[in-house]
């Protein structure tokens, strides 16, 4: 993992989901079963805005089970396109568009919402809930569990008590999770992966002597938590840490039906056994120059994720900062609409747009782990 990761994380933090589906639904086969609509040149058609206008509302919730931890939530939703007395479009607290309601829910974090997705998923008939957890990223610390639990708390709030003004708008039984960088790691955790403390602590002991060498700054980011593991275990509490197999309990929810992590790491946190417990469709978005792309991170995660319904799209020659490019963001939006549209909205035709056949048409994309030779 190159130093660009830290730069992106710091930059983003500072400046910065209608038919029933199940977590065991099949990932589209490598060869699409519905013929592609051939075009010259081939286009990312789902990168174009959909028919819905986006409105937004802001909320703050307190999680009483965790010392009233305050979670800020911004919800973007299909809204009626109206103007105020001065002719300006009304977005904030806009009247919901109920024509296609209820809409599947996508959970993400602020950086991915602001810099990648914006209103794109909403325009295609999703509700996007932007979960803004307290604190900022500088290293793997107690937020390793705090942030996934924040997402689950937000999901519970939305499902059990629909936010004021959005009654009947959100279908929380069809939820997806996505995010990039630290948002990718949150997404991966919510896919059903389980922390393997023995693996993690052993890995951190070995990191300083691994070959090829791992940069010291990354060792500190990844393994600072190992130095205070007893305190962390006490903080997390028995509800998560107690098990019969040595793995921590999964931080996920049966309403989460599909997960799309981007630019994620964390292989060292879950290990082979922890990743093997992932049990719902996963689409990984990774850059081949986002070291360590292979074999220690992206390739390891993809290989060991337990669900058979998994895919990885590799962006050849790109690094962690690829999301700063408009074309890359456009492609990620295309794949997000296709993936979540397939699993959450029941658009079976969308299998064409995130299949091996589709991806193989582009010289700068690769289906699976890029050989990097």
CSV table of C-alpha atoms in Angstrom, one decimal:
chain,number,residue,atom,x,y,z
A,1,UNK,CA,0.0,0.0,0.0
A,2,UNK,CA,1.6,3.2,-1.1
A,3,UNK,CA,1.6,6.5,0.7
A,4,UNK,CA,-1.1,7.8,-1.6
A,5,UNK,CA,-3.6,5.9,0.5
A,6,UNK,CA,-2.8,8.0,3.6
A,7,UNK,CA,-2.9,11.2,1.5
A,8,UNK,CA,-6.3,10.3,0.1
A,9,UNK,CA,-7.7,9.4,3.5
A,10,UNK,CA,-6.5,12.6,5.1
A,11,UNK,CA,-7.6,14.7,2.1
A,12,UNK,CA,-11.1,13.1,2.0
A,13,UNK,CA,-11.6,13.4,5.8
A,14,UNK,CA,-10.4,17.0,6.0
A,15,UNK,CA,-12.0,18.3,2.8
A,16,UNK,CA,-13.9,16.4,2.6
A,17,UNK,CA,-29.4,-0.7,-2.1
A,18,UNK,CA,-38.5,-4.5,-6.6
A,19,UNK,CA,-38.5,-7.8,-6.1
A,20,UNK,CA,-37.4,-9.9,-3.1
A,21,UNK,CA,-33.8,-10.9,-3.1
A,22,UNK,CA,-31.8,-12.9,-0.6
A,23,UNK,CA,-28.2,-12.7,0.6
A,24,UNK,CA,-27.6,-16.0,-1.2
A,25,UNK,CA,-28.8,-14.8,-4.6
A,26,UNK,CA,-26.4,-15.8,-7.4
A,27,UNK,CA,-23.8,-13.5,-8.8
A,28,UNK,CA,-24.2,-13.0,-12.5
A,29,UNK,CA,-22.3,-15.6,-14.5
A,30,UNK,CA,-19.1,-14.7,-16.3
A,31,UNK,CA,-21.0,-14.9,-19.6
A,32,UNK,CA,-24.1,-12.8,-19.7
A,33,UNK,CA,-27.3,-14.8,-20.3
A,34,UNK,CA,-29.0,-11.8,-21.9
A,35,UNK,CA,-27.4,-10.5,-25.1
A,36,UNK,CA,-25.6,-7.2,-24.8
A,37,UNK,CA,-27.0,-4.3,-26.6
A,38,UNK,CA,-24.1,-3.7,-28.9
A,39,UNK,CA,-22.9,-0.2,-29.4
A,40,UNK,CA,-19.9,1.4,-31.1
A,41,UNK,CA,-18.2,2.6,-29.1
A,42,UNK,CA,-19.2,0.5,-26.0
A,43,UNK,CA,-20.5,2.8,-23.4
A,44,UNK,CA,-21.1,2.8,-19.6
A,45,UNK,CA,-24.8,3.5,-20.1
A,46,UNK,CA,-25.7,3.3,-16.5
A,47,UNK,CA,-23.3,6.1,-15.8
A,48,UNK,CA,-25.9,8.5,-17.2
A,49,UNK,CA,-28.3,10.1,-14.7
A,50,UNK,CA,-31.6,8.3,-14.1
A,51,UNK,CA,-35.1,9.8,-14.2
A,52,UNK,CA,-35.4,10.9,-10.6
A,53,UNK,CA,-34.6,14.2,-9.0
A,54,UNK,CA,-32.7,14.1,-5.7
A,55,UNK,CA,-33.9,15.7,-2.4
A,56,UNK,CA,-32.2,15.5,0.9
A,57,UNK,CA,-32.9,15.7,4.6
A,58,UNK,CA,-30.6,15.8,7.6
A,59,UNK,CA,-31.1,14.0,11.0
A,60,UNK,CA,-29.1,13.4,14.2
A,61,UNK,CA,-29.7,10.3,16.3
A,62,UNK,CA,-28.3,9.3,19.6
A,63,UNK,CA,-27.3,5.6,20.2
A,64,UNK,CA,-28.3,5.1,23.9
A,65,UNK,CA,-26.7,1.7,23.9
A,66,UNK,CA,-23.3,3.4,23.3
A,67,UNK,CA,-23.3,6.4,25.7
A,68,UNK,CA,-25.7,8.3,23.4
A,69,UNK,CA,-23.1,8.3,20.6
A,70,UNK,CA,-24.4,10.9,18.1
A,71,UNK,CA,-24.7,9.8,14.5
A,72,UNK,CA,-25.4,12.4,11.8
A,73,UNK,CA,-27.4,11.1,8.9
A,74,UNK,CA,-28.1,12.8,5.6
A,75,UNK,CA,-30.7,11.0,3.5
A,76,UNK,CA,-30.9,11.5,-0.3
A,77,UNK,CA,-34.1,10.3,-1.9
A,78,UNK,CA,-36.2,10.6,-5.1
A,79,UNK,CA,-38.1,13.8,-4.9
A,80,UNK,CA,-40.5,15.9,-6.8
A,81,UNK,CA,-38.8,18.5,-8.9
A,82,UNK,CA,-40.2,21.8,-7.7
A,83,UNK,CA,-39.0,25.4,-7.5
A,84,UNK,CA,-39.3,28.0,-4.8
A,85,UNK,CA,-40.7,31.5,-5.2
A,86,UNK,CA,-37.4,32.7,-6.7
A,87,UNK,CA,-37.3,29.9,-9.3
A,88,UNK,CA,-34.6,27.8,-7.6
A,89,UNK,CA,-35.0,24.0,-7.5
A,90,UNK,CA,-35.9,22.8,-4.0
A,91,UNK,CA,-33.6,20.0,-2.9
A,92,UNK,CA,-33.4,20.3,0.9
A,93,UNK,CA,-36.5,18.9,2.6
A,94,UNK,CA,-38.0,18.4,-0.9
A,95,UNK,CA,-41.3,16.6,-1.2
A,96,UNK,CA,-40.6,12.8,-1.9
A,97,UNK,CA,-41.5,11.3,-5.2
A,98,UNK,CA,-43.7,8.3,-4.3
A,99,UNK,CA,-44.2,7.1,-7.8
A,100,UNK,CA,-41.7,4.2,-7.4
A,101,UNK,CA,-41.7,4.0,-3.6
A,102,UNK,CA,-40.5,2.3,-1.6
A,103,UNK,CA,-37.0,2.5,-2.8
A,104,UNK,CA,-34.1,0.2,-1.8
A,105,UNK,CA,-31.6,1.7,0.6
A,106,UNK,CA,-27.9,2.2,0.1
A,107,UNK,CA,-25.6,3.0,3.1
A,108,UNK,CA,-22.4,4.9,2.6
A,109,UNK,CA,-20.1,7.4,4.3
A,110,UNK,CA,-19.7,11.1,3.5
A,111,UNK,CA,-16.5,11.0,1.4
A,112,UNK,CA,-17.9,8.4,-1.0
A,113,UNK,CA,-21.2,10.2,-1.2
A,114,UNK,CA,-19.6,13.6,-1.9
A,115,UNK,CA,-16.8,12.6,-4.2
A,116,UNK,CA,-18.1,9.5,-6.1
A,117,UNK,CA,-21.8,8.9,-6.0
A,118,UNK,CA,-23.4,12.3,-5.3
A,119,UNK,CA,-27.0,12.0,-6.4
A,120,UNK,CA,-26.4,9.4,-9.1
A,121,UNK,CA,-27.8,6.3,-7.3
A,122,UNK,CA,-30.8,8.4,-6.2
A,123,UNK,CA,-31.5,9.3,-9.8
A,124,UNK,CA,-31.8,5.6,-10.5
A,125,UNK,CA,-34.4,4.9,-7.8
A,126,UNK,CA,-32.4,4.3,-4.6
A,127,UNK,CA,-32.4,6.1,-1.3
A,128,UNK,CA,-28.8,6.9,-0.2
A,129,UNK,CA,-28.2,7.3,3.6
A,130,UNK,CA,-25.0,9.0,4.3
A,131,UNK,CA,-23.8,7.9,7.7
A,132,UNK,CA,-21.4,10.4,9.3
A,133,UNK,CA,-19.7,8.7,12.2
A,134,UNK,CA,-17.9,10.7,14.9
A,135,UNK,CA,-14.2,11.1,14.6
A,136,UNK,CA,-11.7,11.0,11.8
A,137,UNK,CA,-9.4,8.4,10.2
A,138,UNK,CA,-5.7,8.4,11.0
A,139,UNK,CA,-5.0,4.8,11.9
A,140,UNK,CA,-7.0,1.6,12.6
A,141,UNK,CA,-8.3,2.2,16.1
A,142,UNK,CA,-11.6,1.7,18.0
A,143,UNK,CA,-13.5,2.9,15.0
A,144,UNK,CA,-12.7,-0.5,13.5
A,145,UNK,CA,-15.9,-1.7,15.2
A,146,UNK,CA,-17.5,1.7,16.0
A,147,UNK,CA,-18.1,2.7,12.4
A,148,UNK,CA,-19.7,-0.6,11.2
A,149,UNK,CA,-21.9,-0.4,14.4
A,150,UNK,CA,-22.8,3.2,13.5
A,151,UNK,CA,-24.1,1.9,10.1
A,152,UNK,CA,-26.1,-0.8,11.7
A,153,UNK,CA,-27.6,1.7,14.2
A,154,UNK,CA,-28.5,3.9,11.3
A,155,UNK,CA,-30.2,1.0,9.5
A,156,UNK,CA,-32.2,0.1,12.6
A,157,UNK,CA,-33.3,3.7,13.0
A,158,UNK,CA,-34.5,4.0,9.4
A,159,UNK,CA,-36.2,0.6,9.4
A,160,UNK,CA,-37.9,0.8,12.8
A,161,UNK,CA,-38.9,4.4,12.8
A,162,UNK,CA,-38.9,6.0,9.3
A,163,UNK,CA,-37.4,9.4,9.4
A,164,UNK,CA,-39.9,12.3,9.6
A,165,UNK,CA,-41.1,13.3,6.1
A,166,UNK,CA,-39.9,10.0,4.5
A,167,UNK,CA,-42.6,7.6,5.6
A,168,UNK,CA,-43.3,5.0,2.9
A,169,UNK,CA,-40.2,6.1,0.9
A,170,UNK,CA,-37.5,3.7,2.1
A,171,UNK,CA,-37.4,-0.1,1.7
A,172,UNK,CA,-34.8,-1.0,4.3
A,173,UNK,CA,-35.4,-4.8,3.8
A,174,UNK,CA,-33.4,-4.3,0.6
A,175,UNK,CA,-30.2,-2.6,1.7
A,176,UNK,CA,-26.8,-2.4,0.1
A,177,UNK,CA,-23.6,-0.9,1.5
A,178,UNK,CA,-20.8,0.7,-0.5
A,179,UNK,CA,-17.8,3.0,0.2
A,180,UNK,CA,-14.3,3.7,-0.9
A,181,UNK,CA,-11.0,3.5,1.1
A,182,UNK,CA,-12.0,3.5,4.8
A,183,UNK,CA,-15.6,3.3,3.5
A,184,UNK,CA,-14.6,0.1,1.7
A,185,UNK,CA,-13.3,-1.4,4.9
A,186,UNK,CA,-16.6,-0.6,6.6
A,187,UNK,CA,-18.5,-2.2,3.7
A,188,UNK,CA,-16.3,-5.3,3.9
A,189,UNK,CA,-17.0,-5.6,7.6
A,190,UNK,CA,-20.8,-5.3,7.0
A,191,UNK,CA,-20.6,-8.1,4.4
A,192,UNK,CA,-20.4,-10.7,7.2
A,193,UNK,CA,-16.6,-10.8,7.6
A,194,UNK,CA,-15.5,-11.5,11.1
A,195,UNK,CA,-12.4,-10.2,12.9
A,196,UNK,CA,-9.8,-12.9,13.7
A,197,UNK,CA,-7.8,-11.6,16.6
A,198,UNK,CA,-5.2,-14.4,16.5
A,199,UNK,CA,-4.5,-13.8,12.8
A,200,UNK,CA,-4.4,-10.0,13.3
A,201,UNK,CA,-2.0,-10.0,16.2
A,202,UNK,CA,0.3,-12.6,14.6
A,203,UNK,CA,0.3,-10.6,11.3
A,204,UNK,CA,1.3,-7.4,13.1
A,205,UNK,CA,4.2,-9.2,14.8
A,206,UNK,CA,5.5,-10.3,11.4
A,207,UNK,CA,4.9,-7.1,9.4
A,208,UNK,CA,8.3,-5.4,10.2
A,209,UNK,CA,10.2,-8.4,8.8
A,210,UNK,CA,7.9,-9.2,5.8
A,211,UNK,CA,9.3,-9.3,2.3
A,212,UNK,CA,9.0,-7.2,0.3
A,213,UNK,CA,9.3,-4.7,3.1
A,214,UNK,CA,6.2,-2.8,4.2
A,215,UNK,CA,6.6,0.9,4.8
A,216,UNK,CA,6.8,1.8,8.5
A,217,UNK,CA,4.0,4.4,8.3
A,218,UNK,CA,1.6,1.7,7.1
A,219,UNK,CA,2.7,-0.7,9.8
A,220,UNK,CA,1.8,2.0,12.3
A,221,UNK,CA,-1.6,2.7,10.7
A,222,UNK,CA,-2.5,-1.0,10.5
A,223,UNK,CA,-1.1,-2.3,13.7
A,224,UNK,CA,-1.2,0.5,16.3
A,225,UNK,CA,-4.4,-1.2,17.5
A,226,UNK,CA,-2.4,-4.3,18.4
A,227,UNK,CA,-0.6,-2.4,21.0
A,228,UNK,CA,-3.8,-1.8,23.0
A,229,UNK,CA,-5.7,-5.0,22.1
A,230,UNK,CA,-6.7,-5.8,25.7
A,231,UNK,CA,-8.3,-2.3,26.1
A,232,UNK,CA,-9.9,-2.6,22.7
A,233,UNK,CA,-11.4,-6.0,23.6
A,234,UNK,CA,-12.8,-4.6,26.8
A,235,UNK,CA,-14.2,-1.6,24.9
A,236,UNK,CA,-15.9,-3.8,22.3
A,237,UNK,CA,-17.4,-6.1,25.0
A,238,UNK,CA,-18.5,-9.7,25.1
A,239,UNK,CA,-21.5,-9.4,22.8
A,240,UNK,CA,-19.1,-9.2,19.9
A,241,UNK,CA,-15.9,-10.8,21.2
A,242,UNK,CA,-17.3,-14.0,22.6
A,243,UNK,CA,-17.6,-17.0,20.3
A,244,UNK,CA,-16.8,-20.7,20.1
A,245,UNK,CA,-14.5,-20.6,17.1
A,246,UNK,CA,-12.2,-17.7,18.2
A,247,UNK,CA,-13.6,-15.3,15.6
A,248,UNK,CA,-15.5,-12.2,16.7
A,249,UNK,CA,-19.2,-12.0,15.9
A,250,UNK,CA,-20.2,-10.6,12.5
A,251,UNK,CA,-21.2,-6.9,12.4
A,252,UNK,CA,-23.9,-7.2,9.8
A,253,UNK,CA,-27.7,-7.4,9.3
A,254,UNK,CA,-29.9,-9.8,7.3
A,255,UNK,CA,-31.4,-6.8,5.6
A,256,UNK,CA,-28.0,-6.0,3.9
A,257,UNK,CA,-28.3,-8.0,0.7
A,258,UNK,CA,-25.3,-6.8,-1.3
A,259,UNK,CA,-22.0,-5.0,-0.6
A,260,UNK,CA,-19.7,-3.1,-2.9
A,261,UNK,CA,-16.4,-2.2,-1.2
A,262,UNK,CA,-13.9,-0.1,-3.2
A,263,UNK,CA,-10.2,0.5,-2.5
A,264,UNK,CA,-10.4,-1.6,0.6
A,265,UNK,CA,-7.8,-3.2,2.7
A,266,UNK,CA,-8.1,-5.1,6.0
A,267,UNK,CA,-7.1,-8.6,5.0
A,268,UNK,CA,-4.8,-8.6,8.0
A,269,UNK,CA,-7.8,-7.9,10.3
A,270,UNK,CA,-10.1,-10.7,9.1
A,271,UNK,CA,-7.7,-13.3,7.8
A,272,UNK,CA,-8.7,-16.4,5.8
A,273,UNK,CA,-11.2,-17.6,8.4
A,274,UNK,CA,-12.8,-14.3,8.9
A,275,UNK,CA,-13.3,-13.6,5.2
A,276,UNK,CA,-14.7,-17.1,4.7
A,277,UNK,CA,-17.8,-16.1,6.7
A,278,UNK,CA,-18.9,-13.5,4.1
A,279,UNK,CA,-22.3,-14.7,3.0
A,280,UNK,CA,-23.8,-12.2,0.6
A,281,UNK,CA,-23.0,-10.9,-2.9
A,282,UNK,CA,-19.8,-8.8,-3.0
A,283,UNK,CA,-18.4,-6.7,-5.9
A,284,UNK,CA,-14.9,-5.4,-5.2
A,285,UNK,CA,-13.6,-2.3,-7.0
A,286,UNK,CA,-9.8,-2.2,-6.9
A,287,UNK,CA,-6.9,-0.4,-8.6
A,288,UNK,CA,-4.0,-2.6,-9.6
A,289,UNK,CA,-1.4,-0.1,-8.5
A,290,UNK,CA,-3.0,0.4,-5.1
A,291,UNK,CA,-0.2,-1.7,-3.4
A,292,UNK,CA,-0.3,-4.1,-1.9
A,293,UNK,CA,-2.9,-5.0,-4.6
A,294,UNK,CA,-1.5,-8.6,-4.5
A,295,UNK,CA,-1.0,-10.9,-2.9
A,296,UNK,CA,-1.5,-9.4,0.6
A,297,UNK,CA,-4.6,-7.3,0.2
A,298,UNK,CA,-7.1,-7.1,-2.7
A,299,UNK,CA,-6.2,-10.5,-4.2
A,300,UNK,CA,-6.1,-12.1,-0.8
A,301,UNK,CA,-9.5,-10.6,0.1
A,302,UNK,CA,-11.1,-11.7,-3.2
A,303,UNK,CA,-9.6,-15.2,-3.0
A,304,UNK,CA,-10.8,-15.9,0.6
A,305,UNK,CA,-14.2,-14.2,0.6
A,306,UNK,CA,-16.6,-17.1,1.4
A,307,UNK,CA,-19.6,-16.2,-0.8
A,308,UNK,CA,-19.6,-17.8,-4.2
A,309,UNK,CA,-21.4,-14.7,-5.4
A,310,UNK,CA,-18.3,-12.5,-5.7
A,311,UNK,CA,-16.6,-10.5,-8.4
A,312,UNK,CA,-13.8,-8.1,-8.6
A,313,UNK,CA,-13.3,-5.4,-11.2
A,314,UNK,CA,-9.6,-4.3,-11.4
A,315,UNK,CA,-8.7,-0.9,-12.8
A,316,UNK,CA,-5.4,-1.5,-14.6
A,317,UNK,CA,-2.6,0.9,-14.0
A,318,UNK,CA,-4.6,3.0,-11.5
A,319,UNK,CA,-3.8,3.7,-7.9
A,320,UNK,CA,-5.8,4.6,-4.8
A,321,UNK,CA,-6.3,8.1,-6.0
A,322,UNK,CA,-8.1,7.0,-9.2
A,323,UNK,CA,-11.4,8.3,-7.7
A,324,UNK,CA,-10.1,11.8,-8.3
A,325,UNK,CA,-10.7,11.2,-12.1
A,326,UNK,CA,-14.1,12.0,-13.5
A,327,UNK,CA,-14.1,9.0,-15.9
A,328,UNK,CA,-13.3,6.6,-13.1
A,329,UNK,CA,-16.0,7.9,-10.9
A,330,UNK,CA,-18.4,7.6,-13.8
A,331,UNK,CA,-17.5,4.0,-14.3
A,332,UNK,CA,-17.8,3.2,-10.6
A,333,UNK,CA,-21.3,4.8,-10.6
A,334,UNK,CA,-22.2,2.6,-13.6
A,335,UNK,CA,-21.1,-0.6,-11.8
A,336,UNK,CA,-22.9,0.5,-8.6
A,337,UNK,CA,-26.2,1.0,-10.4
A,338,UNK,CA,-25.8,-2.3,-12.2
A,339,UNK,CA,-24.8,-4.3,-9.1
A,340,UNK,CA,-27.4,-2.9,-6.7
A,341,UNK,CA,-30.0,-2.7,-9.4
A,342,UNK,CA,-29.6,-6.4,-10.0
A,343,UNK,CA,-29.6,-7.4,-6.4
A,344,UNK,CA,-31.9,-4.8,-4.7
A,345,UNK,CA,-34.3,-3.7,-7.5
A,346,UNK,CA,-34.6,-7.0,-9.4
A,347,UNK,CA,-33.3,-5.6,-12.7
A,348,UNK,CA,-32.1,-9.0,-14.1
A,349,UNK,CA,-31.1,-7.3,-17.3
A,350,UNK,CA,-28.4,-5.4,-15.4
A,351,UNK,CA,-26.3,-8.6,-15.3
A,352,UNK,CA,-25.0,-7.5,-18.7
A,353,UNK,CA,-23.4,-4.4,-17.2
A,354,UNK,CA,-21.1,-5.9,-14.5
A,355,UNK,CA,-20.3,-9.2,-16.1
A,356,UNK,CA,-17.0,-10.6,-17.4
A,357,UNK,CA,-18.2,-10.2,-20.9
A,358,UNK,CA,-18.8,-6.5,-20.4
A,359,UNK,CA,-15.6,-5.8,-18.5
A,360,UNK,CA,-13.5,-7.7,-21.0
A,361,UNK,CA,-14.4,-5.1,-23.7
A,362,UNK,CA,-12.1,-2.5,-22.1
A,363,UNK,CA,-8.3,-2.7,-22.2
A,364,UNK,CA,-8.0,-0.8,-18.9
A,365,UNK,CA,-10.3,-3.1,-16.9
A,366,UNK,CA,-9.8,-6.7,-15.8
A,367,UNK,CA,-12.3,-9.2,-14.4
A,368,UNK,CA,-10.9,-10.7,-11.3
A,369,UNK,CA,-7.3,-10.4,-10.0
A,370,UNK,CA,-5.0,-8.8,-12.6
A,371,UNK,CA,-1.9,-10.9,-13.2
A,372,UNK,CA,0.2,-7.7,-13.2
A,373,UNK,CA,3.0,-9.3,-15.3
